XYZ file of C-alpha atoms in Angstrom:
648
model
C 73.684 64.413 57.344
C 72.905 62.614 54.232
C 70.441 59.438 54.249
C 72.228 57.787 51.531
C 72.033 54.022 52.007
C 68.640 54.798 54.111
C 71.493 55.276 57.480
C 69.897 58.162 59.740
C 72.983 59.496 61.772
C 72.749 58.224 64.998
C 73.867 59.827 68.548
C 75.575 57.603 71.994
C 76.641 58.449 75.245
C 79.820 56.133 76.209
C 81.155 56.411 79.269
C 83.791 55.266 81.519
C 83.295 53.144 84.696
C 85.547 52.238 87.747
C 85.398 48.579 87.247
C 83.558 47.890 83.919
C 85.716 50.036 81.347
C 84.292 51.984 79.074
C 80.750 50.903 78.072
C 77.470 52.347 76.712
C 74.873 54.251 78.182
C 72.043 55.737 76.285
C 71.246 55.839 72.251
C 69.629 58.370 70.383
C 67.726 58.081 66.868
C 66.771 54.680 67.512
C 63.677 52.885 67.684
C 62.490 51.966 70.969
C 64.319 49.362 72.570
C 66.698 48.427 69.927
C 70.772 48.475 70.722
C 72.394 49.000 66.896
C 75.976 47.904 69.114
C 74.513 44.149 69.735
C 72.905 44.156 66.118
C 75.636 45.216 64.437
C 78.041 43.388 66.596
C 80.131 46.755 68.260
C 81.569 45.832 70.922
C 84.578 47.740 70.329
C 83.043 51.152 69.654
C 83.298 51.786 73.422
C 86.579 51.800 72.925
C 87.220 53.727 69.991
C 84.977 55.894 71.243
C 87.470 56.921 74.084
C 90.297 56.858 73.182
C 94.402 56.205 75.231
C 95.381 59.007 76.675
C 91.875 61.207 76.378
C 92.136 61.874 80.080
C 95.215 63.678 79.724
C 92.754 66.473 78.083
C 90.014 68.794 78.876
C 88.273 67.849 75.253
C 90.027 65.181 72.679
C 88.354 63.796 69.162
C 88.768 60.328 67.860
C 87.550 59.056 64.354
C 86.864 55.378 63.481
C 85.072 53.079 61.090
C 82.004 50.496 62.164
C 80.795 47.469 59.589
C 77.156 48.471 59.366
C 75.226 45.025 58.818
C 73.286 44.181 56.158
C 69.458 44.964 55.662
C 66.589 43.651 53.666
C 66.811 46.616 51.546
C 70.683 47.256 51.259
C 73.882 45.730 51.630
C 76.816 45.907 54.380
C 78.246 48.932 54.051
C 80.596 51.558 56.180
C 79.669 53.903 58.939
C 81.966 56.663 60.005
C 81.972 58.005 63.875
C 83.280 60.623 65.283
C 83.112 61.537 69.247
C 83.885 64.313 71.718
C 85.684 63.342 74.788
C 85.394 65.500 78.028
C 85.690 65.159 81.981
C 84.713 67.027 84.893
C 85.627 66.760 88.739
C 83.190 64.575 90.521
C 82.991 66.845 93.756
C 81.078 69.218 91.017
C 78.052 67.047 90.305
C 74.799 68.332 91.625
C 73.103 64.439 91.696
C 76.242 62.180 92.022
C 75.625 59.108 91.359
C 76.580 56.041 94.105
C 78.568 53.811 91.167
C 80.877 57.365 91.001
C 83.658 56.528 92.737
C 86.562 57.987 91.009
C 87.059 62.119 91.793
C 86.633 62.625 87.937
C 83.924 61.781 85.432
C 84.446 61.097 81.646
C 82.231 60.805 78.709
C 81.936 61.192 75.510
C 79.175 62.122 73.003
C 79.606 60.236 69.424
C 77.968 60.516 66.464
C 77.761 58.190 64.108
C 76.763 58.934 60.153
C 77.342 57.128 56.264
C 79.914 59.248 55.015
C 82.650 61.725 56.867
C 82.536 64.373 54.694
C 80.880 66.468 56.821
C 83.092 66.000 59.936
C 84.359 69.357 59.858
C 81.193 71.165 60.390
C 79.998 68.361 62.607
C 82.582 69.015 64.672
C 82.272 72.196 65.964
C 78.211 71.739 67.061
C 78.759 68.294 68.463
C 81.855 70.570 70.410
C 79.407 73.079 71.608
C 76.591 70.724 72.454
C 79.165 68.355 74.651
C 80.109 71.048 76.590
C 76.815 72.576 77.133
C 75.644 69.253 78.230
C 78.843 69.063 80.833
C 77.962 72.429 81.728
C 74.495 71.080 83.666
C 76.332 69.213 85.884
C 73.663 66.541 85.583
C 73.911 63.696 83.060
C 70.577 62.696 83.863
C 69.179 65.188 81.681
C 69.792 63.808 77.905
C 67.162 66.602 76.485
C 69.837 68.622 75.108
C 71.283 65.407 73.134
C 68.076 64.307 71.739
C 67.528 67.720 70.539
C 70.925 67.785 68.703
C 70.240 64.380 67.052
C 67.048 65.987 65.521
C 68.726 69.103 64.252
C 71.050 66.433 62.734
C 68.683 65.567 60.211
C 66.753 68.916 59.316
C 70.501 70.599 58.980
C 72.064 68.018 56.886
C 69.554 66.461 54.751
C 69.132 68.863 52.227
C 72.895 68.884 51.463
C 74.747 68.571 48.432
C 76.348 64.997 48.422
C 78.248 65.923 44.835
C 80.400 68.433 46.844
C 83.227 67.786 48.847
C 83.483 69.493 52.710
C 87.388 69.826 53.804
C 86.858 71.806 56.868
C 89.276 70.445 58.970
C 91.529 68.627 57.047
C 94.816 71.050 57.435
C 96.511 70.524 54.341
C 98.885 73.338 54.519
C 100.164 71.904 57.996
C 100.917 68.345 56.117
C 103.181 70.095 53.534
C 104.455 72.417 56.484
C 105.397 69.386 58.662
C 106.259 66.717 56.299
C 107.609 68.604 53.218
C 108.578 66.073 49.892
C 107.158 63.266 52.498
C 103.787 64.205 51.345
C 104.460 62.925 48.181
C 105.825 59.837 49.611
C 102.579 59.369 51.466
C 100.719 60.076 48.571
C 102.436 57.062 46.420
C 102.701 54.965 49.280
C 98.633 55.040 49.612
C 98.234 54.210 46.327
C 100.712 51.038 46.899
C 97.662 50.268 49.016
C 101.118 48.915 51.317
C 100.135 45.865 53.684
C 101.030 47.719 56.731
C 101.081 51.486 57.212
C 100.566 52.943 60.676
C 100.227 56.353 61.678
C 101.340 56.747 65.185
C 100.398 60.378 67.843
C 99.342 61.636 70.884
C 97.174 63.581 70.069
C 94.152 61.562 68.598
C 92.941 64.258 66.607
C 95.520 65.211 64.898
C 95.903 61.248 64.732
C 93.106 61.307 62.493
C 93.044 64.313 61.048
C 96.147 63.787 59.020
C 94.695 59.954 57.453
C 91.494 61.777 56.564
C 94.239 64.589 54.733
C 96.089 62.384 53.030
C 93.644 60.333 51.614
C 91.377 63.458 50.409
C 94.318 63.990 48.463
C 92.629 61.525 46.278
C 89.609 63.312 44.687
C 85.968 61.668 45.213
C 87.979 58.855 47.883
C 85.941 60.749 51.134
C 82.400 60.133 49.347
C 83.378 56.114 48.544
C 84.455 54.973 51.242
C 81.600 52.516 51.822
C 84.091 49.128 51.784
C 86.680 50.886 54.245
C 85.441 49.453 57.774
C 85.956 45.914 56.661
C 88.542 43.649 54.287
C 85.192 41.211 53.371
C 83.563 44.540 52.313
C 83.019 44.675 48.560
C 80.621 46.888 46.847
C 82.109 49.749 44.882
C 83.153 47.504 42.007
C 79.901 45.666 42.128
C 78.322 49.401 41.371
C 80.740 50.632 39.138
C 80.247 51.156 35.405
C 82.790 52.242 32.623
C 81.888 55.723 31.625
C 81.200 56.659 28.145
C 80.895 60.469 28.402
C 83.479 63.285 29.277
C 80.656 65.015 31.557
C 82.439 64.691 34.276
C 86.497 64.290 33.677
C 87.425 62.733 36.573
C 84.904 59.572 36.410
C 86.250 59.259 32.640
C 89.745 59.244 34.247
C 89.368 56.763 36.745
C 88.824 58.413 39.895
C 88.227 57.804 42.227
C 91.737 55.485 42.819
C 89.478 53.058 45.319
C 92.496 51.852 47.423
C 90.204 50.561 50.071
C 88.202 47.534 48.548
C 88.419 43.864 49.183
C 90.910 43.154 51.464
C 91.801 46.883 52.724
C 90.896 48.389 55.968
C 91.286 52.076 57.177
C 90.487 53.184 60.823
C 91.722 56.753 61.153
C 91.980 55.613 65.312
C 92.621 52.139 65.776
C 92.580 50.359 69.511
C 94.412 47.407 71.120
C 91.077 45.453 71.314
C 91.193 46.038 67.434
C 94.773 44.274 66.692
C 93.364 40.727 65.465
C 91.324 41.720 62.893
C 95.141 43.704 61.735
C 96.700 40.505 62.032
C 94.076 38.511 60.384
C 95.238 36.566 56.726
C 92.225 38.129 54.849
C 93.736 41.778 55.682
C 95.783 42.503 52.551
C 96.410 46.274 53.178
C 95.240 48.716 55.937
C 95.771 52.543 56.851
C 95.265 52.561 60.660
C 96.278 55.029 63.597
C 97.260 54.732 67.273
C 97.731 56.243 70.488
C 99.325 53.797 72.411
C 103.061 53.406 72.466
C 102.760 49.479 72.659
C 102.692 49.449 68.868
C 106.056 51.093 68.509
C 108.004 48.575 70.768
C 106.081 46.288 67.770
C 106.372 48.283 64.677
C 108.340 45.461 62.753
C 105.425 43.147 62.982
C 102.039 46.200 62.494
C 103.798 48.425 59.919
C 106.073 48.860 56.965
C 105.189 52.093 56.951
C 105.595 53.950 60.510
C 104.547 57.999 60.447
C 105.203 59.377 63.978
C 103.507 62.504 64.328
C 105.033 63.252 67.711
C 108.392 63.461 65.962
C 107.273 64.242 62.607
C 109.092 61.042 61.232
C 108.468 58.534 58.272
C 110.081 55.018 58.967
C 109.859 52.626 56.450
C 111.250 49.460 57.483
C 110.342 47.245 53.945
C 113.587 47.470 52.116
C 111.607 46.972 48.785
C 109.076 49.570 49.421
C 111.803 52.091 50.532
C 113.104 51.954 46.739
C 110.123 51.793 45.257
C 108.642 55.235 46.893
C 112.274 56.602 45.873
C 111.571 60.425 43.683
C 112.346 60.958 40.580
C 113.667 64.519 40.165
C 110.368 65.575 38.493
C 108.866 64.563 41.741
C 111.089 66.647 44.009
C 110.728 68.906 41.912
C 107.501 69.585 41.926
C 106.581 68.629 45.636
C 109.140 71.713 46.092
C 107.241 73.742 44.533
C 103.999 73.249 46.463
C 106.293 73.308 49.441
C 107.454 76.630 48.781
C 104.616 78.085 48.078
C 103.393 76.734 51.746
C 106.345 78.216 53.625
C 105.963 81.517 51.733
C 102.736 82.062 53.036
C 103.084 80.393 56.220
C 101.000 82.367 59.071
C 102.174 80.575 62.704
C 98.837 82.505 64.178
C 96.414 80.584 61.630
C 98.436 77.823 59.906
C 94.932 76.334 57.210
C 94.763 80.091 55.701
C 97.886 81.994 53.765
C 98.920 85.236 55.736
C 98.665 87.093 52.097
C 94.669 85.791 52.003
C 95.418 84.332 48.334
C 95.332 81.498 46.239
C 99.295 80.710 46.093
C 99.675 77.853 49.142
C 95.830 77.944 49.970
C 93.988 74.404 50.505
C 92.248 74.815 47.132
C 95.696 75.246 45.882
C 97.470 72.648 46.721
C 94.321 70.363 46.269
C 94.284 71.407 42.637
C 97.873 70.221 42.091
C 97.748 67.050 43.625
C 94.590 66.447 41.310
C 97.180 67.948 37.791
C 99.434 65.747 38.809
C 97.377 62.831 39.297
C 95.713 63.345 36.365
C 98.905 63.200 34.400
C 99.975 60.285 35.776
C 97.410 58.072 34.490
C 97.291 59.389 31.223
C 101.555 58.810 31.529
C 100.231 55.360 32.834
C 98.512 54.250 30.151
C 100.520 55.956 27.202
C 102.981 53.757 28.780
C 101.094 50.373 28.135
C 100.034 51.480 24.916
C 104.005 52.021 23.642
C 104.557 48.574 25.771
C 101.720 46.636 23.944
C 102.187 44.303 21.032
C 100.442 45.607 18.251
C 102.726 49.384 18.764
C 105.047 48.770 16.222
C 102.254 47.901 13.534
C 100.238 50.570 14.312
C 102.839 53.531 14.589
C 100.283 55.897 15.956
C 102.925 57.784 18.371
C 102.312 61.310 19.475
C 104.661 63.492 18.087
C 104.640 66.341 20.926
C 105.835 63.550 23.394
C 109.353 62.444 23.297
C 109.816 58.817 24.814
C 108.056 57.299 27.890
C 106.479 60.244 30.082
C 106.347 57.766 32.788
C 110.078 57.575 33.538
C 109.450 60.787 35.237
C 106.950 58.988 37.690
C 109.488 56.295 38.186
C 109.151 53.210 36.226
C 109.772 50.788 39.518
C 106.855 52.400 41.426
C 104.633 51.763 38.432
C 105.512 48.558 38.136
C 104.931 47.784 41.862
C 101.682 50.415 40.951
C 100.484 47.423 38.624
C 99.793 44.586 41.311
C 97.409 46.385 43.501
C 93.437 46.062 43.242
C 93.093 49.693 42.588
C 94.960 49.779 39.632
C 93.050 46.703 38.105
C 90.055 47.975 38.780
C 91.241 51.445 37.437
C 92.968 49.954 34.013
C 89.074 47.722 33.973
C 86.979 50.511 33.958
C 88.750 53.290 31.982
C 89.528 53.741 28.238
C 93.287 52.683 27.039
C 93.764 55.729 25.113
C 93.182 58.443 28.092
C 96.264 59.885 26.779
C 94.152 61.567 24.069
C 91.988 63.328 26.576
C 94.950 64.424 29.264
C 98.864 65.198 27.807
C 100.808 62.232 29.115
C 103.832 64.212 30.688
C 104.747 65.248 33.720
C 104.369 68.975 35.656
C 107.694 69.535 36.190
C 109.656 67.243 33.424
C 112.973 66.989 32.396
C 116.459 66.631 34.040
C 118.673 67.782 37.461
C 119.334 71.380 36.885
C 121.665 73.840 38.604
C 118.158 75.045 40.282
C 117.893 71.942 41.124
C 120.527 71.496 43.420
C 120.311 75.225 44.731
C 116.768 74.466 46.108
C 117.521 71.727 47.793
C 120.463 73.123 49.309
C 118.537 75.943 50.699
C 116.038 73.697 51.988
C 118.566 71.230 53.775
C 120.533 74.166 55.200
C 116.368 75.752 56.305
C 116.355 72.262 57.845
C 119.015 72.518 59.848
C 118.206 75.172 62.174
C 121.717 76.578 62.419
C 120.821 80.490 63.357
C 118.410 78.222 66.311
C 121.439 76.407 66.856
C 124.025 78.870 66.884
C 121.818 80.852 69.260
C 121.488 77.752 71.833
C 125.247 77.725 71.992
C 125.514 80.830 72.324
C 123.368 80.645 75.442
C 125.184 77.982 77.030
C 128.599 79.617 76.191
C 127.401 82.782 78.073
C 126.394 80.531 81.036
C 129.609 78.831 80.892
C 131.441 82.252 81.036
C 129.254 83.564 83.694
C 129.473 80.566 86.103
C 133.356 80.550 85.739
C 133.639 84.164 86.236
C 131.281 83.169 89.765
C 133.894 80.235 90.446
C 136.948 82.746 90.084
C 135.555 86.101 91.883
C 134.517 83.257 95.031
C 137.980 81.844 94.676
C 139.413 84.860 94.999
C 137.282 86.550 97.521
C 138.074 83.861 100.037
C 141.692 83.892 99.118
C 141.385 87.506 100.129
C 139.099 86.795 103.278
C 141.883 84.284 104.267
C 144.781 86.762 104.163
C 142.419 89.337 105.856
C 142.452 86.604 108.614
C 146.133 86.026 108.456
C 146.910 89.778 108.847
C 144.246 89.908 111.790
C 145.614 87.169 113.670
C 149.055 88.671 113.337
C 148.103 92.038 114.356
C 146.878 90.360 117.251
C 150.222 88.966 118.261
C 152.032 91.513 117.740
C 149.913 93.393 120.483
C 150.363 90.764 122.870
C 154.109 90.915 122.323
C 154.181 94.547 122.516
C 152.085 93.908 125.306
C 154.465 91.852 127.317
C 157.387 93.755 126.354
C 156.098 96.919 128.146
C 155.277 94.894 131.154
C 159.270 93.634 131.290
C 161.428 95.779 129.467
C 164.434 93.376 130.160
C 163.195 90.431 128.932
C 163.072 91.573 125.273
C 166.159 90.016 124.097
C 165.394 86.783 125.733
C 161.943 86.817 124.018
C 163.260 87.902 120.677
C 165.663 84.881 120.390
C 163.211 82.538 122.205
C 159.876 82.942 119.780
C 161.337 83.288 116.300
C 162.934 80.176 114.957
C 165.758 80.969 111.974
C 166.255 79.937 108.704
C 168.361 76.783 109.497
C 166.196 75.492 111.815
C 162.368 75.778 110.868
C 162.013 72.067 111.812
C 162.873 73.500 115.126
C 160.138 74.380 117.228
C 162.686 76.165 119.577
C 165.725 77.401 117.576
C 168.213 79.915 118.975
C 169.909 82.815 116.815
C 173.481 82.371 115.763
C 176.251 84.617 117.049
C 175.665 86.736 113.614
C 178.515 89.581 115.601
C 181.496 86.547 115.274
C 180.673 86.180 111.693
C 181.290 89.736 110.814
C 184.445 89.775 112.876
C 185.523 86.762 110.231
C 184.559 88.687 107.404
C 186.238 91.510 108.368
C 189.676 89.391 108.932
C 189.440 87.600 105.399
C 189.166 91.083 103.990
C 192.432 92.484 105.535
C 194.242 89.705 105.014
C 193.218 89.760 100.825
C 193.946 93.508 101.227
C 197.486 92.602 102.784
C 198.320 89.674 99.781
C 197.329 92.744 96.835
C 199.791 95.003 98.455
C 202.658 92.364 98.880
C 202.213 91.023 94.819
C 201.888 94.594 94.179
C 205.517 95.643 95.463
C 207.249 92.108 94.264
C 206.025 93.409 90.826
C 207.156 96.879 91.037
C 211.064 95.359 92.395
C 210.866 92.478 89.407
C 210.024 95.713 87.085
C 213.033 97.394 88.264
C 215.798 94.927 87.709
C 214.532 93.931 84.071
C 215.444 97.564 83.509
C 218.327 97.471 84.947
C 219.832 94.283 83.379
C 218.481 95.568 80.009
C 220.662 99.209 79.787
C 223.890 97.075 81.118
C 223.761 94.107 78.074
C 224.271 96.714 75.707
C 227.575 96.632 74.035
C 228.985 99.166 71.821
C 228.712 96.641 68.658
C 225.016 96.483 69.151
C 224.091 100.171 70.202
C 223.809 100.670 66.424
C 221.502 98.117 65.723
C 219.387 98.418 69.063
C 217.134 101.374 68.494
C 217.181 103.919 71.508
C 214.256 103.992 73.519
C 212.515 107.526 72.892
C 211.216 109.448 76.436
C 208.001 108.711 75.126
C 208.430 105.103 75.947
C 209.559 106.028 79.078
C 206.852 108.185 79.716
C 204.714 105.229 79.200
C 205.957 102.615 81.018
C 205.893 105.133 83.723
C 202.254 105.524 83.049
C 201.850 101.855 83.058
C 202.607 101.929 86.490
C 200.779 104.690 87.843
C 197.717 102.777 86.416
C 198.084 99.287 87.997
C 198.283 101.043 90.974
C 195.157 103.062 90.992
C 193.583 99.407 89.939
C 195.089 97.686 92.885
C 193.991 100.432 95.285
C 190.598 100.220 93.857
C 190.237 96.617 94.068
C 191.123 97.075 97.570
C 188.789 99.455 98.511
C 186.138 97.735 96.693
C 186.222 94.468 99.034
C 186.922 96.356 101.839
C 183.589 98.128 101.425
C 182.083 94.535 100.837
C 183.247 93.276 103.690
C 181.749 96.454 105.605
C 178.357 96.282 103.624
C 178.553 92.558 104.914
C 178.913 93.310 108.903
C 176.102 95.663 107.861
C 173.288 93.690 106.754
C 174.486 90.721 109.022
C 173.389 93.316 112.060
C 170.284 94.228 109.905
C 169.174 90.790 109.933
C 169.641 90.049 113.383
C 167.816 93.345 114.211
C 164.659 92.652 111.417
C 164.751 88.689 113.238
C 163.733 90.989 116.530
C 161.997 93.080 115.029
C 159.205 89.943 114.280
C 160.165 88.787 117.290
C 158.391 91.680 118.645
C-alpha cells in the first residue's frame, strides 16, 4: 500500500456481540496503546464494517470512507476501508469463550489504507488470510493477522501510484446490466446531483458498481482525498493550472473532482450514518445501502434511486429527469459500446470477452468513455468561446466545425453542467481554447438515421424476452392441457365405475328374481305385475299393468269397422257411376247426335280402367290398416311380455 500522506495501512478485528452490537476488538499497525477509532472519532466504522444482511452469507465485502484527522505534518484527509465478513458455528470453537452465547460467531477483518486503488488485489489476500484465520478455530491467536499487516507494507510500498489498478471493478457487467443507463449514470455523476443512492443486497456488488462508475472518470480513484467528508477541502488548495501538454489529461482538466467541498461518497453507507446525509452542509453525495428502510424513504435520501436487485434507475427530480435526457449522438454511441459488450458476452466469465480481444474488453470500453469525455470539454468550451462577447470581433471560427458541437451533448445538461463545483473548478484551471488541442465534436455526430431506429428496435424487442416468454406460456399451456385431460379421463373413469356398479347391482337382482321364481313357479305373474311399475305411474311405488289384451280387442274393432265404411262409399260410388251413364245415352236427341261427338271404345275402355284402379286402391288401403291394426295387437303383447321380462 502506498504511504502517501505518511498513512501506513492499518488492520482491525470487529466483531459482533450478543448485547453490545458490533464493536472493536484488536488493532494492528499501531503504536502501543493508541485506538486511531477514539482519535479519529470512528465510532461508526463498527458498523460499516459489518454490514445488514452479512449474516445471510458465508463471506460478504463492504467498502466505506473514514475522515482521517489532521496531523502536525498534514492535513485531514480520506481513508478508504475495506473488510471481509465471515461466521462460523459456535459448537466448532476449540476455546469458546463464556461472553459466546449465540450458536454462531461473526467477524470481520478490515483494512484500512489512503487510496482504494488497490482494492482489487487487496481483496483476494485479505480473502485468503480471513479464512485461514477462521480456519484455527481460535481467535485468540492474532499471529496470522499481524503477519498480514506487515506483508502489507513490503508488498505495496514499492508500487506505482501513477498507474491505475481496476481489478475488480466489472465494467462489462455495468454495460451488460444497465445498457444506455450507463451513460445516464455517467452524466448524472458529473451533475454532482444532491441525492443519488445506490440501493442492493449484496454489499459487494453494492460497492463495486460506485467504485465502477466513478473510475469511469480517469485519475477520480487516485483523488479522492476530500470524499469522506463535505468540510473536506484540499484538492483545489493543491491544484495548479498546467502549462505543458506532458500529460493530456491534466491539460484537459481531469480529473472532473465531483467530490470536493460539500460532496460525500460512501460506497456502503449505514443507518447510524443518515444525519450527516441529512445535514445542510451536504450539497451532493453518492452513497449505498443495504437496508430496505431507505426505499420506504427514497423521496426524502435520493433523486436518484439505482436498485441493483432489480436492475432499475428511478429518478424522482422532474428537472433532473430532463436534464439527463440523450441526445441521439448519445444513444448512439452508448449503443455502440453496448453492442460490442453483448457480442462478446461470456455468462461463464462475464469481466473478460469470450473472443479474448480488445472489442468489449475493460480497456475498451474505458478508452471510450475517456474519447468521449475528452470531446466533451473541448465541445464545452468551443461552446463558451462562440457564446462570449468579443466572438463576433474576433471571427476566429474553425472552419472544419459546422455550428455548436455541443448540441450533440445536449445544451440543457450543460447548462445544468455549469452550476456545479466541478465544472468551476474545471473552467478555473484549464485553458479556454482546449478546442485547439482536442476536435470539439462529438463520436457519433449527426442526426436520427434509419439505423437509428433499426437498433433500437432490435434492442427493445432483445429486451423483451419474447422467445423466454413464449416458452413460459408454452409451459403453462401444456400443464393446462395435461391437468384437463386428468380432470376428463377421472370424470369419465368414474362415470364408467358407476355404470359398472349399476350393471352389478342389477345382475344381482335379476338372480334373486330368477331365484324366487324357481322356488314358486306360479307366482310369476303375480310378481311380474307386482315389482315393475309402468309408464303412467312411476310416481307409483306400487302400480299395476293395464289390461293391454282389451286394448287390442278395440283396435281390432275400429279397424273393421273403417274397413266396413271403405267398402260401403266404395259401392255408392260405383251405383252413382252407373246412372250418370245411363241418364247421359237417354238425353240425346236426334237434333244433337250431330253435334255431340260419339264416344270412341277407347273412352270406354278407360273409364272402365278407371274403375278397375280405384278398386285395387280401396282394397289396398284396406289391407294396409288392417295389417296396422294387427302389427298393433302385436307389439301391445310385446310390451306386456318385455314389462315381464324386467320383471324377472
Amino acid at each position: 500500500m502506498a504511504v502517501s500522506g505518511g498513512f501506513m495501512p492499518i488492520v482491525t478485528v470487529v466483531g459482533f456481540h450478543h448485547a453490545r452490537g458490533p464493536e472493536i476488538e484488536s488493532w494492528f499497525g499501531v503504536t502501543e496503546g493508541s485506538d486511531p477509532a477514539t482519535e479519529n472519532d470512528w465510532s461508526l466504522l463498527p458498523f460499516m464494517a459489518l454490514s445488514d444482511g452479512a449474516h445471510a452469507t458465508t463471506e460478504d465485502f463492504s467498502y466505506f470512507t473514514l475522515r482521517h484527522g489532521a496531523t502536525p505534518t498534514h492535513p485531514a484527509t480520506s481513508l478508504f476501508g475495506i473488510s471481509c465478513t465471515r461466521q462460523m458455528d459456535a459448537a466448532e470453537l476449540i476455546d469458546r469463550p463464556a461472553d459466546v452465547t449465540r450458536s454462531t460467531v461473526q467477524k470481520g477483518v478490515v483494512v484500512i489504507a489512503d487510496s482504494p486503488q488497490y482494492f482489487g488485489q487487496l481483496r483476494e489476500k485479505l480473502s485468503m488470510v480471513t479464512r485461514a484465520w477462521f480456519a484455527q478455530r481460535d481467535f485468540t491467536d492474532t499471529e496470522l493477522l499481524k503477519q498480514f499487516q506487515e506483508s502489507l507494507l513490503r508488498s505495496l510500498h514499492d508500487t506505482d501510484d501513477d498507474k491505475d489498478q481496476y481489478l475488480g471493478l466489472s465494467l462489462r457487467e455495468l454495460i451488460h446490466e444497465f445498457k444506455y443507463q450507463t451513460l445516464v449514470l455517467f452524466k448524472c455523476c458529473l451533475l454532482q446531483p444532491k441525492k443519488m443512492l445506490f440501493f442492493g443486497s449484496r454489499c459487494e456488488r453494492l460497492c463495486m458498481m460506485q467504485f465502477s462508475l466513478i473510475s469511469l472518470i480517469p485519475g477520480l480513484i487516485r483523488s479522492l482525498q476530500d470524499c469522506a467528508d463535505p468540510e473536506l477541502d484540499n484538492y483545489e488548495k493543491q491544484l495548479i493550472m498546467p502549462t505543458s501538454l506532458k500529460t493530456l489529461l491534466s491539460y484537459m482538466g481531469l480529473p472532473l473532482q465531483i467530490f470536493g467541498k460539500g460532496s460525500l461518497f460512501g460506497p456502503y453507507t449505514p443507518l447510524q450514518q443518515l444525519d450527516m446525509l441529512a445535514d445542510h452542509d451536504t450539497k451532493s453525495y453518492i452513497v449505498g445501502s443495504t437496508n430496505s428502510l431507505l426505499l420506504q424513504q427514497k423521496d426524502r435520501y435520493s433523486d436518484i434511486l439505482v436498485n441493483l436487485d432489480e436492475n432499475t434507475i428511478n429518478i424522482t427530480s422532474n428537472s433532473l429527469r430532463s436534464v439527463l435526457a440523450l441526445s441521439v449522438a448519445d444513444r448512439r454511441w452508448i449503443d455502440f459500446i453496448t453492442q460490442a459488450v453483448n457480442d462478446t458476452w461470456d455468462e461463464t466469465n462475464p469481466g473478460r470477452p469470450n473472443t479474448m480481444g480488445y472489442m468489449g474488453s475493460e480497456e475498451f470500453i474505458r478508452l471510450q468513455f475517456e474519447d468521449y469525455l475528452l470531446h466533451l470539454l473541448s465541445s464545452a468550451k468551443y461552446h463558451f468561446y462562440l457564446k462570449s462577447p468579443n466572438f463576433h470581433a474576433q471571427q476566429a471560427v474553425l472552419s472544419e466545425i459546422e455550428g455548436d458541437p455541443a448540441t450533440d451533448f445536449n445544451l440543457e445538461w450543460l447548462e445544468a453542467w455549469q452550476h456545479t463545483e466541478n465544472f468551476r473548478i474545471f473552467r478555473k484551471f484549464t485553458d479556454s481554447h482546449l478546442f485547439d488541442i482536442v476536435e470539439p465534436r462529438h463520436l457519433c455526430a449527426g442526426g436520427l438515421t434509419r439505423e437509428d431506429v433499426q437498433r433500437r428496435l432490435t434492442q427493445q424487442i432483445a429486451e423483451l424476452h419474447l422467445d423466454e416468454r413464449f416458452s413460459n406460456g408454452k409451459e403453462v399451456l401444456n400443464k393446462h392441457i395435461a391437468t384437463s385431460q386428468k380432470k376428463v379421463s377421472s370424470a369419465f373413469n368414474n362415470l364408467w365405475a358407476d355404470i359398472e356398479v349399476m350393471r352389478e347391482a342389477q345382475r344381482k337382482r335379476n338372480e334373486e328374481q330368477r331365484a324366487i321364481q324357481a322356488a314358486d313357479p306360479n307366482n310369476n305373474t303375480l310378481s311380474r305385475s307386482s315389482t315393475m311399475p309402468t309408464p303412467a305411474s312411476w310416481d307409483k311405488p306400487s302400480g299395476r299393468v293395464p289390461d293391454l289384451s282389451s286394448h287390442a280387442q278395440a283396435v281390432g274393432q275400429k279397424a273393421g269397422a273403417y274397413i266396413s265404411s271403405w267398402g260401403a262409399w266404395a259401392s255408392e260410388r260405383r251405383k252413382g257411376w252407373g246412372k250418370a251413364t245411363a241418364s247421359s245415352t237417354s238425353t240425346v236427341t236426334p237434333s244433337t247426335a250431330a253435334a255431340v261427338e260419339p264416344q270412341s271404345p277407347q273412352k270406354e275402355k278407360c273409364t272402365g280402367s278407371g274403375l278397375s284402379r280405384l278398386r285395387s286402391v280401396t282394397e289396398r288401403r284396406v289391407r294396409r290398416d288392417k295389417e296396422r291394426s294387427e302389427v298393433g295387437t302385436v307389439e301391445a303383447g310385446r310390451k306386456a311380455d318385455g314389462i315381464g321380462r324386467l320383471d324377472a
